[in-house]
């Protein structure tokens, strides 16, 4: 009997992953639709004395199931950590806010004081942020230390809601004598852009307690970067700053260099793929040389940095005894510059700390300086145009985003084509900012603004000899297709035809569906992709050997009802297959 009890206990522990007050169902792939499906989970929560953490990531939780789980949490006053990332797979976006509201209400009712909220990889958009808005403003979050919202598709609207909630929480908690002191903030891949980043910067400045900030791939330009730089100066305890794959340009990089002078505890700086350019790199180098005594990692890769600036950066880390890695890959050093950089690092006995230079772009053309000045002027014009956009236009854009993402995160009923996150890394040393902006956050207006030379500009930006990059470019261009707008329609088809005809990409589109999630980021399939494919299959350059592949793709698409929303899936299938056999 005793042996049976021990075995039963061991099995229960193995299944739920109990550790330090933690109840875990992580990665079990359960489809939890209703109260009956969570009866076991509910009982285990109720029976768990001293519950501190609940892991639900890697399962799919419906509204009714969330409400049942929430009911069990209402008595857990010691609850502290919510690990609820990737738990709405296959759910409509309309289901997510009520599910989050139910769970949040339960936490508040229990009188819990949270330290960790992780809702990453849920792709819930602005509506999802509204689902946690009340929780974030409540006493339950006065003690919050970590907020993880990576890859949630919040957009500008969600970023503003989040910022306002954090500021309200800080105000109320300060009145109680214990101000909110958030330490870790993670919100990569959220399309925050300048407005969302600027709103969050105000919250960061108000709190002044951050130790880690991760906001990569958010389409933030120098205006938003400058706002973040100002905020970072007020967070003297900051240790890690990751703004990878945003667009600093010289202005943003110089502003950030000034901010770094106030951050004596900084250990990791990741400004890779941020287009800091030579002037920005030199400003950062000056800051590094004058301070930052415990710097461990400095990433200035893919920033269009030239030899002189790169050597200045190398000299700047000379006395950084705790340095573990310097990444200057993908810049514009040339063969001689790479050798000079390696020689300097070797002379300082730090050669082993220098990352690979295998992706160096080579020395820039003689007219690069002029190009950079022109690019900067164009960026400034773009920023001024963005500032003139009124709230009504922003709301219309957010509504369009929400319509396109109504089924986002749906892995059961919706096909996502996935590609490596680094694909937006530019290939050419001289990157037109408009093309970079379009590829980061595609829109019909941005494509039209590229003008008659859009195909040429796109070809300069996209390495059409690389199948993966070509496929991602195809998806981004096609995503802005509008059947009712002839100008946009023609611009999409012309750009695809001239730019992407050099590479057969259908096999890649299908094979990408099998890529592992840790290497890829999802691209939601929208009607424009199918319209573009319809055009492509009619062209002479379409490879006949891809006919069977595309037929399989369309057949699969027809079985996934949410793929196109109201779009006539079966009509598209008949149309495309007819074209293939024509």
Coordinates of C-alpha atoms in Angstrom, one line a residue, residues 95 98-99 246 294 425:
X95 CA -12.0 34.8 -26.6
X98 CA -12.7 37.5 -21.3
X99 CA -10.4 34.7 -20.4
X246 CA 15.1 49.0 -34.7
X294 CA 31.3 46.3 -15.9
X425 CA 18.7 42.2 -41.9

